[in-house]
Coordinates of N, CA and C in Angstrom, one line a residue:
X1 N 137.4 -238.6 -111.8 CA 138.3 -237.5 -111.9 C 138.6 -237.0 -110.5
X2 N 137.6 -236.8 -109.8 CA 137.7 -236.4 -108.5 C 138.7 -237.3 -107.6
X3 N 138.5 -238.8 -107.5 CA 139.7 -239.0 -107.1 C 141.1 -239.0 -107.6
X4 N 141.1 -239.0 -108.8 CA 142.5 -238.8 -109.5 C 143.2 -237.6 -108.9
X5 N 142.5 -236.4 -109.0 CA 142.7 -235.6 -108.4 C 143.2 -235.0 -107.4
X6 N 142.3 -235.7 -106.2 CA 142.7 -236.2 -104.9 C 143.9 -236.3 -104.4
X7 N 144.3 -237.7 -105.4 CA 145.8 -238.0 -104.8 C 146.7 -237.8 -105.7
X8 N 146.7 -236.3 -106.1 CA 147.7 -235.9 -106.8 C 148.5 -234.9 -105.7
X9 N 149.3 -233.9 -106.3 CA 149.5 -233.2 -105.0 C 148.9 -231.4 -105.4
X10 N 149.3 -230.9 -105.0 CA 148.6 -229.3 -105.2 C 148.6 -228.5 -106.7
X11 N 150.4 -228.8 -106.5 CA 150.8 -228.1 -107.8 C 150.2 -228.6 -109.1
X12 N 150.2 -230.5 -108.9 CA 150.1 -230.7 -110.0 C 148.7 -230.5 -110.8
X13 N 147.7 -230.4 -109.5 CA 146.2 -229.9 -109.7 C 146.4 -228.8 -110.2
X14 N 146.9 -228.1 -110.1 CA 147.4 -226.1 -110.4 C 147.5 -226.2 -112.0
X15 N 148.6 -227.3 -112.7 CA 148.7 -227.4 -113.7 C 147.4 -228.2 -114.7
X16 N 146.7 -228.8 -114.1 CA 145.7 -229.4 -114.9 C 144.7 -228.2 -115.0
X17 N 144.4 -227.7 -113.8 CA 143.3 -226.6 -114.0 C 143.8 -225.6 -114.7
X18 N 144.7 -225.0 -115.2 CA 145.4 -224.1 -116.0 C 144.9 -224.7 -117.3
X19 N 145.0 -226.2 -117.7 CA 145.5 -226.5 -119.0 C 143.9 -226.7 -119.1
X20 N 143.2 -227.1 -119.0 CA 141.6 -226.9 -118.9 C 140.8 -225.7 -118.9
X21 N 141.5 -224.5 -118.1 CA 141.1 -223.3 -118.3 C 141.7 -222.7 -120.0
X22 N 142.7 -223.2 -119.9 CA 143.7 -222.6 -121.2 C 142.6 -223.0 -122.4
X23 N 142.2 -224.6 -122.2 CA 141.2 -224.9 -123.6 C 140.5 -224.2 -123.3
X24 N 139.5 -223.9 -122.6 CA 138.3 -223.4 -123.0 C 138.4 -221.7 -123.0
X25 N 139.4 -221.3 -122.6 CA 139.9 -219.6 -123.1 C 140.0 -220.0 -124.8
X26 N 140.5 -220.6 -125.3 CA 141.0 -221.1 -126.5 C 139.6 -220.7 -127.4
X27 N 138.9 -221.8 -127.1 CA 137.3 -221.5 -127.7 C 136.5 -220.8 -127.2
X28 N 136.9 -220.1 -126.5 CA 136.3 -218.5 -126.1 C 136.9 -217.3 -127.6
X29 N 138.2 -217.4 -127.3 CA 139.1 -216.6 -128.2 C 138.7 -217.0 -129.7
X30 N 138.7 -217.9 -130.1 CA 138.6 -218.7 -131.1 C 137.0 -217.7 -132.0
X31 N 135.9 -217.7 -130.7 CA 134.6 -217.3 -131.0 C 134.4 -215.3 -132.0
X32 N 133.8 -215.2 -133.1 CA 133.8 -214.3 -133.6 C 133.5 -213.0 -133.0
X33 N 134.4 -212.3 -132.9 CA 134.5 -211.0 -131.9 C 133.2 -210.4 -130.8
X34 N 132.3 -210.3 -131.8 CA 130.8 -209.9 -131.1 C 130.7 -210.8 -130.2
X35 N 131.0 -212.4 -130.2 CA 130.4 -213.1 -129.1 C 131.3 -213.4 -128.4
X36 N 132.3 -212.9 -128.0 CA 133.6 -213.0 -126.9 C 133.4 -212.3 -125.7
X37 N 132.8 -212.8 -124.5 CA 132.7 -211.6 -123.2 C 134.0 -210.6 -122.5
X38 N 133.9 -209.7 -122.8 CA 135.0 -208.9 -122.4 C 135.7 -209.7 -121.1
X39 N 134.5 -209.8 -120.0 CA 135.8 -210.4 -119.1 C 136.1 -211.1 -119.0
X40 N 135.5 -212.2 -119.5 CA 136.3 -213.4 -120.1 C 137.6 -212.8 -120.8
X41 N 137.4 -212.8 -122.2 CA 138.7 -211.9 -122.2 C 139.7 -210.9 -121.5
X42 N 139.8 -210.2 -120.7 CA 140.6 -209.8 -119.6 C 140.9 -210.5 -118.5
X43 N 140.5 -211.3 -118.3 CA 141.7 -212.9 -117.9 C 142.7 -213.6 -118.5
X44 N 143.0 -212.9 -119.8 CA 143.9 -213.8 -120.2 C 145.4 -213.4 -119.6
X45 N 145.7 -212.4 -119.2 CA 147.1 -211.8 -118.4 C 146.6 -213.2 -117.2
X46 N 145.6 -213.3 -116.6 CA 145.8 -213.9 -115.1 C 146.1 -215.1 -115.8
X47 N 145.5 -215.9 -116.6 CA 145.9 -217.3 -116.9 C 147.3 -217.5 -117.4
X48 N 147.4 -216.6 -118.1 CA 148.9 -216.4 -118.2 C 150.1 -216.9 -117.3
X49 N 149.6 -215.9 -116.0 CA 150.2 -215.5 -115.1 C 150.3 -216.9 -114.3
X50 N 149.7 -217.5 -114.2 CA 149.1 -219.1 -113.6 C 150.0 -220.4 -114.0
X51 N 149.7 -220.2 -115.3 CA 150.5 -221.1 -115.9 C 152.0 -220.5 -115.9
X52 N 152.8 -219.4 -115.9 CA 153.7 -219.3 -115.3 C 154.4 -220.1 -113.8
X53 N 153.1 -219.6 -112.7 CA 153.6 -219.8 -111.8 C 153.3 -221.1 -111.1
X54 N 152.6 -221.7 -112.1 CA 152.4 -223.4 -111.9 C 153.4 -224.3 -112.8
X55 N 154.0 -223.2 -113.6 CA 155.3 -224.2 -114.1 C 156.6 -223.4 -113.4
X56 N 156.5 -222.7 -112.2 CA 157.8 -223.0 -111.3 C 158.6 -221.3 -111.5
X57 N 157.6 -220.3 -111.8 CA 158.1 -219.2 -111.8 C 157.7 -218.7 -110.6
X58 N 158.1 -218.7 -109.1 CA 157.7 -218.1 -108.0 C 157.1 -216.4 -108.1
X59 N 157.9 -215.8 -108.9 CA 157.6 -214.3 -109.3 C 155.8 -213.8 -109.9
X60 N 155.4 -215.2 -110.8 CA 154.3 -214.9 -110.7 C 152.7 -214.8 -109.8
X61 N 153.7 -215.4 -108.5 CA 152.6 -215.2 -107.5 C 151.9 -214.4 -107.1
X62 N 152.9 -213.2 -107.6 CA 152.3 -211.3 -107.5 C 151.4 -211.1 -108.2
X63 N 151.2 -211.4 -109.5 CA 150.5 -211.6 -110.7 C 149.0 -212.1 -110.4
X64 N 149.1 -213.6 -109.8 CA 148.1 -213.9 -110.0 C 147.4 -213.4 -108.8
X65 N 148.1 -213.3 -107.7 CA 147.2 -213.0 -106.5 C 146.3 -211.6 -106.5
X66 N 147.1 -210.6 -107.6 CA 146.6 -209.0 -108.2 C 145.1 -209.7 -108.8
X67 N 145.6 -210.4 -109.8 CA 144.6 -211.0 -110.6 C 143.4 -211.1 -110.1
X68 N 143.5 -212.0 -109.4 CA 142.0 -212.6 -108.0 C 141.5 -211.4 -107.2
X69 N 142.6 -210.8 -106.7 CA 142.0 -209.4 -105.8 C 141.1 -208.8 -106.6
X70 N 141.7 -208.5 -108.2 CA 140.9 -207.3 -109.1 C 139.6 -208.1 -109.1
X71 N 139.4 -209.2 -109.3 CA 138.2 -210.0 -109.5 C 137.4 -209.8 -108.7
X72 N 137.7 -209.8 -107.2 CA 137.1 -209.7 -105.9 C 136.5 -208.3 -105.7
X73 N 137.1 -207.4 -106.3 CA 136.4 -206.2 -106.1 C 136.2 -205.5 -107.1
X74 N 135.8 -206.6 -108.4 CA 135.3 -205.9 -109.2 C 133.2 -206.2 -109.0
X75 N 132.7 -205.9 -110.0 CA 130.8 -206.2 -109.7 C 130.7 -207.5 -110.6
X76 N 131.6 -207.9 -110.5 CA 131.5 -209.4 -111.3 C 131.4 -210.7 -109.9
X77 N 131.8 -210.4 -108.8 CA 132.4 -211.1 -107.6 C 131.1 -210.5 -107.2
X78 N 129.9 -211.3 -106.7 CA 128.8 -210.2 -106.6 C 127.7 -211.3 -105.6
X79 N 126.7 -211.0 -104.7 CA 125.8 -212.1 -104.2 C 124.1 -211.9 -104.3
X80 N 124.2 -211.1 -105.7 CA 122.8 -210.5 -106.2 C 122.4 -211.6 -106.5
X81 N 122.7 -213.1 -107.2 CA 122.2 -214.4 -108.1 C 122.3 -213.6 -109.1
X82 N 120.6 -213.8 -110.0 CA 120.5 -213.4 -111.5 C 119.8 -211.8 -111.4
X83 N 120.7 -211.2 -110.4 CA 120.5 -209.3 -110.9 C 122.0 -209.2 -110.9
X84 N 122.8 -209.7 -110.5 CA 124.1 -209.1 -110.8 C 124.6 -209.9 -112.2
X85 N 126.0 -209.1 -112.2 CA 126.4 -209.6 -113.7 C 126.6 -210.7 -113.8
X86 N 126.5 -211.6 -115.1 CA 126.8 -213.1 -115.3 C 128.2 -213.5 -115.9
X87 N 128.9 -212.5 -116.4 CA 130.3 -212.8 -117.2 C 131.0 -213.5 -116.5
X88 N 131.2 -213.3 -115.1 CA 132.1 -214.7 -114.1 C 131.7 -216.1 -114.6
X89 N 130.8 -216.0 -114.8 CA 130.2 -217.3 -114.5 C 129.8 -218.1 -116.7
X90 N 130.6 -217.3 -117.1 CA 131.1 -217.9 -118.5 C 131.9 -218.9 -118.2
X91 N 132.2 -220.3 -119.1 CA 133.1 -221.6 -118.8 C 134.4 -221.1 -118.5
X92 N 135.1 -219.8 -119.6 CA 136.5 -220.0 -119.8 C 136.8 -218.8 -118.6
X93 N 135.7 -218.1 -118.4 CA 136.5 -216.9 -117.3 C 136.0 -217.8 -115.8
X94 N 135.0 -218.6 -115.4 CA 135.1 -219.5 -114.2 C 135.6 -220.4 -114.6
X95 N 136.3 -221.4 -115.3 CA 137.6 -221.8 -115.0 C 138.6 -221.2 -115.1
X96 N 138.9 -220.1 -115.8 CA 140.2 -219.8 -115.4 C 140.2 -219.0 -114.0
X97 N 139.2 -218.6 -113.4 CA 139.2 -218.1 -111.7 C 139.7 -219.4 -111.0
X98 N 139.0 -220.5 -111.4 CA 139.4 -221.8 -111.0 C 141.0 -222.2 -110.7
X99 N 141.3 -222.0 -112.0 CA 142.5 -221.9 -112.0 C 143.4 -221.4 -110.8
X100 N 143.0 -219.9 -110.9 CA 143.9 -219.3 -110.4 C 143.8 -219.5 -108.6
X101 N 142.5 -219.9 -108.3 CA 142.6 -220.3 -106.9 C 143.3 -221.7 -106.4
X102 N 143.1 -222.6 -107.3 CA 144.1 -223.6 -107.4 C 145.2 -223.6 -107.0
X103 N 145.8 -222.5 -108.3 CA 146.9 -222.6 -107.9 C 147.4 -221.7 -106.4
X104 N 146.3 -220.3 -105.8 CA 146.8 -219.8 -105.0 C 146.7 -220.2 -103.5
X105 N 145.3 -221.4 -103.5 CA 145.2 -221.9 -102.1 C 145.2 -223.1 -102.2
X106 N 145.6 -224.2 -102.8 CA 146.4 -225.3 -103.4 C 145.0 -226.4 -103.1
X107 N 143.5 -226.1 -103.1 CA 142.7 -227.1 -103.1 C 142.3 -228.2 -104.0
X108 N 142.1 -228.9 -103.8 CA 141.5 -230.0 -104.5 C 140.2 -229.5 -105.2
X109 N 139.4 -229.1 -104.2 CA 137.7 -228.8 -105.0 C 138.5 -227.8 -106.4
X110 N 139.0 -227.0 -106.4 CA 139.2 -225.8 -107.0 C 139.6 -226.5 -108.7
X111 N 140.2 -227.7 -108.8 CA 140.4 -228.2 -110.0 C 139.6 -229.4 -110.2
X112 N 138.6 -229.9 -109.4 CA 137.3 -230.6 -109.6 C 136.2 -229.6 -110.3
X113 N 136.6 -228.5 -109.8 CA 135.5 -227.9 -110.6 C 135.5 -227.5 -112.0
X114 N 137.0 -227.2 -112.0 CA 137.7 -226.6 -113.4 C 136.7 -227.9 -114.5
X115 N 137.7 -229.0 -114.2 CA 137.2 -230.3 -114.6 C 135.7 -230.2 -114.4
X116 N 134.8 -230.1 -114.1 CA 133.6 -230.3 -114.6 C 132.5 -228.8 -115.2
X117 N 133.2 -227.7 -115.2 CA 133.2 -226.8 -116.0 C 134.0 -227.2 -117.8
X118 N 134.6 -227.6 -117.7 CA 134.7 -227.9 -119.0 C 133.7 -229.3 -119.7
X119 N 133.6 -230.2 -119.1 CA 132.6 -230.9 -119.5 C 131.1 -230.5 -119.5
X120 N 130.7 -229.2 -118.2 CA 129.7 -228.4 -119.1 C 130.0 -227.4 -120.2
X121 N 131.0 -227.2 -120.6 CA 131.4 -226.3 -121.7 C 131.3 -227.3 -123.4
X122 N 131.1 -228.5 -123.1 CA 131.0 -229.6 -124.4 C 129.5 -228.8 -124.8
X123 N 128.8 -229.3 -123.8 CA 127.1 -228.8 -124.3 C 126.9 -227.7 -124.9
X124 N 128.3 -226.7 -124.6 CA 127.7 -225.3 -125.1 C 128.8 -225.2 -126.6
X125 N 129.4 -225.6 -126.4 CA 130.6 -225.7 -127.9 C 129.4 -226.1 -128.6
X126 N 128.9 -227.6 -129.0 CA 127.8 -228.0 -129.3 C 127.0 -227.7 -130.0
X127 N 126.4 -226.4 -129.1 CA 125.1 -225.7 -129.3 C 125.8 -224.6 -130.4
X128 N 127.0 -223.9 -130.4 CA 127.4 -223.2 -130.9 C 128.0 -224.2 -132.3
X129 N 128.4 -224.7 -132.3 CA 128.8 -225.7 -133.3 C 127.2 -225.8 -134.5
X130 N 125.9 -225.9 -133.7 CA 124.7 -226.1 -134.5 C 124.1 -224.6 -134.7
X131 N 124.7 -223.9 -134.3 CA 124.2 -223.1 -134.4 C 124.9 -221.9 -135.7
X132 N 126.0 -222.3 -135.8 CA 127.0 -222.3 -137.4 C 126.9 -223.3 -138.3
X133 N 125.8 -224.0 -138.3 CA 125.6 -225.1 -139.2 C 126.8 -226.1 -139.2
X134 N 126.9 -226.1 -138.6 CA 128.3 -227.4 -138.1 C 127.6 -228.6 -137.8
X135 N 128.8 -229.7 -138.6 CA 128.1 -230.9 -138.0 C 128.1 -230.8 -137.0
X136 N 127.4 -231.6 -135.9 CA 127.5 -231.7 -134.4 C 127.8 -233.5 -133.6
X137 N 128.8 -233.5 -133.2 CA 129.2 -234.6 -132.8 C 128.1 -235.0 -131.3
X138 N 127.8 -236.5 -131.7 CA 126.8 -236.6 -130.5 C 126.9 -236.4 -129.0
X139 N 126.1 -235.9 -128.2 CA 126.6 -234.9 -126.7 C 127.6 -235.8 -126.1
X140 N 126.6 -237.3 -125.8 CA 127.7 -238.3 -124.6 C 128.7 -238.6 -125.3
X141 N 128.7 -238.5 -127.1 CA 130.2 -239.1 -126.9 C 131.1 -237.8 -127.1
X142 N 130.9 -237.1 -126.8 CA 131.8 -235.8 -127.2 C 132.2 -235.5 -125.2
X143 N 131.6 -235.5 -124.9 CA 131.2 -235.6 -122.9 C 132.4 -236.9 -122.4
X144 N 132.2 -238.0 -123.3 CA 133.5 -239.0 -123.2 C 134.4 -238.8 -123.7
X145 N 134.5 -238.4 -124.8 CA 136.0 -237.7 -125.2 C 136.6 -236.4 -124.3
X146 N 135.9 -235.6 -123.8 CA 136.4 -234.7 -122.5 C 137.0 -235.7 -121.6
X147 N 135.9 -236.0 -121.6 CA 136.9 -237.1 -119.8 C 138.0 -237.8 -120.4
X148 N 137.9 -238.5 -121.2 CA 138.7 -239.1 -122.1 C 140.4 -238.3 -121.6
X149 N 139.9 -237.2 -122.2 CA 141.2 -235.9 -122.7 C 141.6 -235.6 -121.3
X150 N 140.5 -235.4 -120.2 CA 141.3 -235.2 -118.9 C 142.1 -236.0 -118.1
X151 N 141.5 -237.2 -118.6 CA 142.5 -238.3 -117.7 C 143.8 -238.6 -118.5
X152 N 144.0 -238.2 -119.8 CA 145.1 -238.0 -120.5 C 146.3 -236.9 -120.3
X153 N 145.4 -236.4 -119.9 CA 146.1 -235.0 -119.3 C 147.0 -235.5 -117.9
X154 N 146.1 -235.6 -117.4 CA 146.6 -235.9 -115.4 C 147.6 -237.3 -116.1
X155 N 147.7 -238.0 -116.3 CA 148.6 -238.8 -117.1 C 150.0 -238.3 -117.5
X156 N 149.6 -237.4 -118.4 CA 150.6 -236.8 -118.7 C 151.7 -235.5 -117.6
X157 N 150.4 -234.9 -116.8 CA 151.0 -234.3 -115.8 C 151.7 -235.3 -115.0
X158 N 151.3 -236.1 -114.7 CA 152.2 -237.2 -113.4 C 153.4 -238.0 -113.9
X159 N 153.6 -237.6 -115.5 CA 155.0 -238.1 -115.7 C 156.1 -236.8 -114.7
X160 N 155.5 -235.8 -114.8 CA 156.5 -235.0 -114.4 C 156.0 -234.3 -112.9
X161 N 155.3 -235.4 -112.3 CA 155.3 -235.0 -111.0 C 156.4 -234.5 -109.5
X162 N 157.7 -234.9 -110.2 CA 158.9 -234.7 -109.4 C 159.2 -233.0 -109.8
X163 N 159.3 -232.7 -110.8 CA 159.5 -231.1 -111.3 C 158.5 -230.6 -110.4
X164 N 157.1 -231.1 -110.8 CA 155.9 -229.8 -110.1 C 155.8 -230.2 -108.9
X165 N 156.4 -230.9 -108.3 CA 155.4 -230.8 -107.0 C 156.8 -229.7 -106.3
X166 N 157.6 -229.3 -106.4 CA 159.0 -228.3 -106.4 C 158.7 -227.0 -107.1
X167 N 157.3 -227.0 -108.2 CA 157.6 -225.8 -108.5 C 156.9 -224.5 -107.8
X168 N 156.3 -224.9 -106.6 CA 156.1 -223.6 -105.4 C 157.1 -222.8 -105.1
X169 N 158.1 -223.5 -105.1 CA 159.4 -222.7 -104.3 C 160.0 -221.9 -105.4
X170 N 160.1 -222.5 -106.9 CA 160.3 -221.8 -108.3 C 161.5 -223.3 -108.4
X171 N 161.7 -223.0 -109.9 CA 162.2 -223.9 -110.3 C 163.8 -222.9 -110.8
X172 N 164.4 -223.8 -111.7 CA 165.3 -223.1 -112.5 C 164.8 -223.0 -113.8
X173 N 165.1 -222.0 -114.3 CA 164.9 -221.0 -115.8 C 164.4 -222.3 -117.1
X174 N 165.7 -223.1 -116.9 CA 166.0 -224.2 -117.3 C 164.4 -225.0 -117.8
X175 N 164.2 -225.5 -116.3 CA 163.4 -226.4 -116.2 C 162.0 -225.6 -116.7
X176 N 161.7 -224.6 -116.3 CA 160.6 -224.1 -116.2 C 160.1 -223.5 -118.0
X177 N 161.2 -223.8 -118.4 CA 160.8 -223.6 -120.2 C 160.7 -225.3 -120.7
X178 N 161.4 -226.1 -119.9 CA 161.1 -227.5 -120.6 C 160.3 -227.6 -120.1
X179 N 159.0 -227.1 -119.0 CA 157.6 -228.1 -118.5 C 156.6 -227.2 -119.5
X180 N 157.1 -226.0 -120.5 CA 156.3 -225.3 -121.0 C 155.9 -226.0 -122.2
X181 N 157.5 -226.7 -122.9 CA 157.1 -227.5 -124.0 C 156.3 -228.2 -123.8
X182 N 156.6 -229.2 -123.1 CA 156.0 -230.8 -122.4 C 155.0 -230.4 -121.8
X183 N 154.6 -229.9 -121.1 CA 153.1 -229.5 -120.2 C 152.1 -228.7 -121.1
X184 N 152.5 -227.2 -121.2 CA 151.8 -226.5 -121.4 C 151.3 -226.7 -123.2
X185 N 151.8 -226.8 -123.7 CA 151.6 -226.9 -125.4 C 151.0 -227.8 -125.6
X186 N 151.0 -229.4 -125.1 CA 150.1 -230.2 -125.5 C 148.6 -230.3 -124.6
X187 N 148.6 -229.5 -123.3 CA 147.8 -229.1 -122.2 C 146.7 -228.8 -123.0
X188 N 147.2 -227.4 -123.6 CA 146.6 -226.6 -124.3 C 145.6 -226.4 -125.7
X189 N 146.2 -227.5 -126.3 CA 145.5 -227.8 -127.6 C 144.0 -227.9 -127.6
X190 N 143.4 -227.8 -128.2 CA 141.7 -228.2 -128.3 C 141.1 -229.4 -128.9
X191 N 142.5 -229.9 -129.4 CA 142.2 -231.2 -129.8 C 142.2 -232.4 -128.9

């Protein structure tokens, strides 16, 4: 993954980390109210805002950069270890930070990590899955079906790597509702 990654270009990293953050918001949201972390949930305006501005809306740049500031100086952004709070450090609210650094300082690490926060997020689905008496699908092959799903993804992003690597500057109205069908909706799925 890491090299796939690599030699992709910024944006298109921006978009994978979004759609990786997006699933595992999904199965965050998805979870029965009591067990949803608030700040996890109050990220969803910033992922929002992400996937806007990684499919070519320049305007959301304000958005997400607000987003990361509020982060930064809230007591979640913290260098206590385990005396400060731990909600950052939930799958779907550190990747979707992930996300949003991605897409605001265009690195490579920033959507390697996304990508292997969600494949630690299998083990915890899992446990939650057994823990509702659900069947439970076995760890490695559920861990290969992730990777599986990511490199399907980056696949699917690099058909439309001519749009994204253009959509920093912003795109047209146009275009930027067609990469929402095509990118974002199948990104997104949990399946």
């Amino acid at each position: 993954m890491e090299d796939r990654l690599a030699a992709m270009s910024s944006r298109e990293r921006g978009v994978f980390a979004a759609g990786t953050a997006e699933r595992l918001m999904s199965w965050h949201e998805a979870l029965p109210e009591g067990d949803r972390a608030p700040f996890t949930m109050s990220l969803r305006p910033l992922l929002n805002a992400v996937w806007e501005g990684s499919l070519g809306d320049s305007t959301a740049f304000t958005a997400v950069k607000r987003g990361v500031a509020e982060y930064m100086l809230s007591e979640y952004c913290h260098n206590d270890g385990q005396d400060g709070p731990d909600d950052a450090d939930e799958n779907a609210a550190a990747t979707t930070l992930y996300a949003a650094h991605a897409y605001l300082f265009e690195c490579c690490d920033f959507a390697v990590w996304a990508s292997r926060r969600a494949v630690d997020a299998v083990d915890e689905h899992l446990e939650h899955l057994a823990e509702q008496e659900e069947e439970v699908p076995d760890l490695d092959e559920a861990t290969v079906a992730e990777l599986q799903r990511q490199l399907r993804d980056l696949d699917l992003i690099a058909t439309h790597s001519k749009d994204l690597r253009l959509a920093g500057l912003g795109l047209p109205i146009d275009t930027s509702i067609r990469l929402r069908v095509e990118l974002r909706t199948p990104l997104s799925s949990r399946d």
